[in-house]
């Protein structure tokens, strides 16, 4: 099992399994013995079956719209956002929308092609758990999460921009 990085940079074992989207005509194969992250639209389609189950979370691909979970986001213990390649920034927008517009309070996880130099920016967009790409050194994560001591702009981790903080 891979490890997951917490906001403080600590490393813990990742018990969640990302269930891939089934091929056309196949059914969703959810493991019975561990928590699972399933595609968000499939969770919504089977809402009556999945509601209230704390061992089921969802994942978004970068082209998915988080609006589909409006009003239901806080029913989920974990929401993951897939970054299919490091240059695809749509996941950052999904993270901010989930935190700021939809008020998501639980674990927001970055998965996929997650690199060390992205962690600080993901944190500013509201992510609080990170699964690094397998070829990256997870032991460097704590330093990368806090590489900058101050952010200039307001974000999910700082509501007031730096110039206003300095003025007060």
mmCIF file of C-alpha atoms in Angstrom:
data_model
loop_
_atom_site.group_PDB
_atom_site.id
_atom_site.type_symbol
_atom_site.label_atom_id
_atom_site.label_comp_id
_atom_site.label_asym_id
_atom_site.label_seq_id
_atom_site.Cartn_x
_atom_site.Cartn_y
_atom_site.Cartn_z
ATOM 1 C CA UNK A 1 0.000 0.000 0.000
ATOM 2 C CA UNK A 2 1.215 3.510 -0.704
ATOM 3 C CA UNK A 3 1.672 6.099 1.988
ATOM 4 C CA UNK A 4 -0.210 9.357 2.353
ATOM 5 C CA UNK A 5 1.242 12.675 3.510
ATOM 6 C CA UNK A 6 -0.670 14.667 6.124
ATOM 7 C CA UNK A 7 -0.747 18.506 6.235
ATOM 8 C CA UNK A 8 1.992 18.621 8.870
ATOM 9 C CA UNK A 9 4.243 16.515 6.638
ATOM 10 C CA UNK A 10 3.869 13.317 8.641
ATOM 11 C CA UNK A 11 3.574 10.079 6.724
ATOM 12 C CA UNK A 12 0.907 7.481 7.391
ATOM 13 C CA UNK A 13 -0.190 4.292 5.707
ATOM 14 C CA UNK A 14 -2.892 4.772 3.117
ATOM 15 C CA UNK A 15 -5.751 2.349 3.724
ATOM 16 C CA UNK A 16 -7.955 3.740 0.940
ATOM 17 C CA UNK A 17 -8.086 1.928 -2.404
ATOM 18 C CA UNK A 18 -8.799 3.938 -5.549
ATOM 19 C CA UNK A 19 -11.343 1.936 -7.527
ATOM 20 C CA UNK A 20 -10.938 2.617 -11.254
ATOM 21 C CA UNK A 21 -13.876 3.476 -13.446
ATOM 22 C CA UNK A 22 -15.298 0.205 -14.827
ATOM 23 C CA UNK A 23 -15.286 -0.426 -18.555
ATOM 24 C CA UNK A 24 -18.535 -0.062 -20.470
ATOM 25 C CA UNK A 25 -20.953 -2.800 -19.418
ATOM 26 C CA UNK A 26 -18.939 -3.841 -16.336
ATOM 27 C CA UNK A 27 -19.973 -3.266 -12.736
ATOM 28 C CA UNK A 28 -18.100 -1.354 -10.058
ATOM 29 C CA UNK A 29 -15.760 -3.682 -8.123
ATOM 30 C CA UNK A 30 -15.554 -2.323 -4.562
ATOM 31 C CA UNK A 31 -13.348 -4.270 -2.122
ATOM 32 C CA UNK A 32 -15.283 -5.529 0.904
ATOM 33 C CA UNK A 33 -12.393 -5.458 3.359
ATOM 34 C CA UNK A 34 -11.030 -1.895 3.083
ATOM 35 C CA UNK A 35 -12.164 1.679 2.464
ATOM 36 C CA UNK A 36 -12.605 2.599 -1.184
ATOM 37 C CA UNK A 37 -12.624 5.741 -3.312
ATOM 38 C CA UNK A 38 -15.029 5.399 -6.234
ATOM 39 C CA UNK A 39 -15.742 7.772 -9.153
ATOM 40 C CA UNK A 40 -17.898 10.647 -7.899
ATOM 41 C CA UNK A 41 -20.582 10.301 -10.560
ATOM 42 C CA UNK A 42 -20.998 6.587 -9.770
ATOM 43 C CA UNK A 43 -21.364 7.373 -6.048
ATOM 44 C CA UNK A 44 -24.081 9.844 -6.928
ATOM 45 C CA UNK A 45 -25.802 7.349 -9.248
ATOM 46 C CA UNK A 46 -25.878 4.806 -6.401
ATOM 47 C CA UNK A 47 -26.538 7.378 -3.677
ATOM 48 C CA UNK A 48 -29.192 5.336 -1.873
ATOM 49 C CA UNK A 49 -26.800 2.392 -1.624
ATOM 50 C CA UNK A 50 -23.703 4.400 -0.582
ATOM 51 C CA UNK A 51 -25.146 7.101 1.680
ATOM 52 C CA UNK A 52 -23.945 6.932 5.269
ATOM 53 C CA UNK A 53 -21.149 4.458 4.516
ATOM 54 C CA UNK A 54 -17.981 5.904 6.062
ATOM 55 C CA UNK A 55 -15.780 3.424 4.207
ATOM 56 C CA UNK A 56 -16.757 4.913 0.833
ATOM 57 C CA UNK A 57 -15.265 8.124 -0.521
ATOM 58 C CA UNK A 58 -15.089 9.514 -4.043
ATOM 59 C CA UNK A 59 -12.513 10.666 -6.544
ATOM 60 C CA UNK A 60 -12.747 13.227 -9.309
ATOM 61 C CA UNK A 61 -10.825 13.130 -12.534
ATOM 62 C CA UNK A 62 -9.489 16.463 -13.719
ATOM 63 C CA UNK A 63 -12.312 16.915 -16.260
ATOM 64 C CA UNK A 64 -15.095 16.207 -13.724
ATOM 65 C CA UNK A 65 -17.198 19.003 -12.266
ATOM 66 C CA UNK A 66 -17.469 19.137 -8.447
ATOM 67 C CA UNK A 67 -20.903 20.775 -8.759
ATOM 68 C CA UNK A 68 -22.427 17.309 -9.088
ATOM 69 C CA UNK A 69 -21.971 16.866 -5.317
ATOM 70 C CA UNK A 70 -23.352 20.260 -4.313
ATOM 71 C CA UNK A 71 -25.172 19.883 -0.996
ATOM 72 C CA UNK A 72 -23.762 16.405 -0.378
ATOM 73 C CA UNK A 73 -19.995 16.926 -0.130
ATOM 74 C CA UNK A 74 -19.808 16.722 3.657
ATOM 75 C CA UNK A 75 -21.462 13.298 3.616
ATOM 76 C CA UNK A 76 -18.135 11.957 2.321
ATOM 77 C CA UNK A 77 -15.186 11.202 4.619
ATOM 78 C CA UNK A 78 -12.629 11.566 1.794
ATOM 79 C CA UNK A 79 -12.675 13.222 -1.608
ATOM 80 C CA UNK A 80 -9.677 12.630 -3.864
ATOM 81 C CA UNK A 81 -8.763 14.596 -6.978
ATOM 82 C CA UNK A 82 -6.745 12.880 -9.674
ATOM 83 C CA UNK A 83 -3.918 14.818 -11.299
ATOM 84 C CA UNK A 84 -3.392 12.788 -14.518
ATOM 85 C CA UNK A 85 -0.160 14.640 -15.341
ATOM 86 C CA UNK A 86 1.801 17.279 -13.475
ATOM 87 C CA UNK A 87 1.014 19.992 -16.023
ATOM 88 C CA UNK A 88 -2.766 19.582 -15.642
ATOM 89 C CA UNK A 89 -3.861 22.290 -13.190
ATOM 90 C CA UNK A 90 -7.600 21.658 -13.223
ATOM 91 C CA UNK A 91 -7.345 19.693 -9.980
ATOM 92 C CA UNK A 92 -6.286 22.863 -8.148
ATOM 93 C CA UNK A 93 -9.550 24.513 -9.223
ATOM 94 C CA UNK A 94 -11.562 21.489 -8.121
ATOM 95 C CA UNK A 95 -9.886 21.657 -4.693
ATOM 96 C CA UNK A 96 -10.662 25.351 -4.242
ATOM 97 C CA UNK A 97 -14.256 24.906 -5.382
ATOM 98 C CA UNK A 98 -14.816 22.033 -2.974
ATOM 99 C CA UNK A 99 -13.428 24.046 -0.028
ATOM 100 C CA UNK A 100 -14.632 27.573 -0.800
ATOM 101 C CA UNK A 101 -17.870 27.219 -2.757
ATOM 102 C CA UNK A 102 -19.187 23.909 -1.442
ATOM 103 C CA UNK A 103 -17.754 24.107 2.100
ATOM 104 C CA UNK A 104 -16.123 20.671 2.155
ATOM 105 C CA UNK A 105 -14.666 20.064 5.639
ATOM 106 C CA UNK A 106 -13.250 16.518 5.499
ATOM 107 C CA UNK A 107 -10.094 15.092 3.939
ATOM 108 C CA UNK A 108 -9.287 16.410 0.463
ATOM 109 C CA UNK A 109 -6.632 14.241 -1.122
ATOM 110 C CA UNK A 110 -4.411 14.741 -4.193
ATOM 111 C CA UNK A 111 -3.716 11.545 -6.143
ATOM 112 C CA UNK A 112 -2.125 10.677 -9.474
ATOM 113 C CA UNK A 113 0.930 12.455 -10.854
ATOM 114 C CA UNK A 114 1.614 14.364 -7.621
ATOM 115 C CA UNK A 115 5.133 15.795 -7.328
ATOM 116 C CA UNK A 116 6.983 17.333 -4.390
ATOM 117 C CA UNK A 117 7.150 20.841 -5.855
ATOM 118 C CA UNK A 118 3.341 20.932 -6.154
ATOM 119 C CA UNK A 119 2.564 20.198 -2.503
ATOM 120 C CA UNK A 120 2.746 23.806 -1.246
ATOM 121 C CA UNK A 121 0.394 24.966 -4.003
ATOM 122 C CA UNK A 122 -2.011 22.093 -3.428
ATOM 123 C CA UNK A 123 -2.055 22.943 0.278
ATOM 124 C CA UNK A 124 -2.958 26.556 -0.546
ATOM 125 C CA UNK A 125 -5.866 25.289 -2.673
ATOM 126 C CA UNK A 126 -7.298 23.267 0.210
ATOM 127 C CA UNK A 127 -5.732 19.834 -0.134
ATOM 128 C CA UNK A 128 -4.749 18.256 3.171
ATOM 129 C CA UNK A 129 -3.548 14.802 2.106
ATOM 130 C CA UNK A 130 -1.215 13.835 -0.705
ATOM 131 C CA UNK A 131 -0.250 10.560 -2.361
ATOM 132 C CA UNK A 132 3.017 11.129 -4.217
ATOM 133 C CA UNK A 133 3.915 9.540 -7.506
ATOM 134 C CA UNK A 134 5.723 6.278 -6.717
ATOM 135 C CA UNK A 135 9.154 7.427 -7.956
ATOM 136 C CA UNK A 136 9.297 10.462 -5.619
ATOM 137 C CA UNK A 137 10.936 10.575 -2.173
ATOM 138 C CA UNK A 138 8.137 10.879 0.357
ATOM 139 C CA UNK A 139 10.619 11.785 3.111
ATOM 140 C CA UNK A 140 11.110 15.238 1.528
ATOM 141 C CA UNK A 141 7.413 16.083 1.731
ATOM 142 C CA UNK A 142 7.428 17.990 5.045
ATOM 143 C CA UNK A 143 9.985 20.488 3.732
ATOM 144 C CA UNK A 144 8.072 20.937 0.482
ATOM 145 C CA UNK A 145 4.743 21.575 2.228
ATOM 146 C CA UNK A 146 6.201 24.553 4.091
ATOM 147 C CA UNK A 147 8.773 25.794 1.616
ATOM 148 C CA UNK A 148 7.404 29.356 1.675
ATOM 149 C CA UNK A 149 6.869 31.018 5.034
ATOM 150 C CA UNK A 150 4.173 33.416 3.771
ATOM 151 C CA UNK A 151 1.736 33.445 0.865
ATOM 152 C CA UNK A 152 1.066 36.772 -0.817
ATOM 153 C CA UNK A 153 -2.467 36.015 -1.950
ATOM 154 C CA UNK A 154 -5.500 34.998 0.021
ATOM 155 C CA UNK A 155 -6.249 31.290 -0.354
ATOM 156 C CA UNK A 156 -7.933 28.479 1.537
ATOM 157 C CA UNK A 157 -5.122 28.510 4.111
ATOM 158 C CA UNK A 158 -4.941 32.317 4.509
ATOM 159 C CA UNK A 159 -8.024 34.489 4.111
ATOM 160 C CA UNK A 160 -6.200 37.826 4.219
ATOM 161 C CA UNK A 161 -3.545 38.796 1.634
ATOM 162 C CA UNK A 162 -0.062 39.621 2.898
ATOM 163 C CA UNK A 163 -0.298 43.390 2.345
ATOM 164 C CA UNK A 164 -3.382 43.520 4.616
ATOM 165 C CA UNK A 165 -1.706 41.332 7.265
ATOM 166 C CA UNK A 166 1.303 43.679 7.272
ATOM 167 C CA UNK A 167 -0.913 46.752 7.592
ATOM 168 C CA UNK A 168 -2.658 45.471 10.695
#
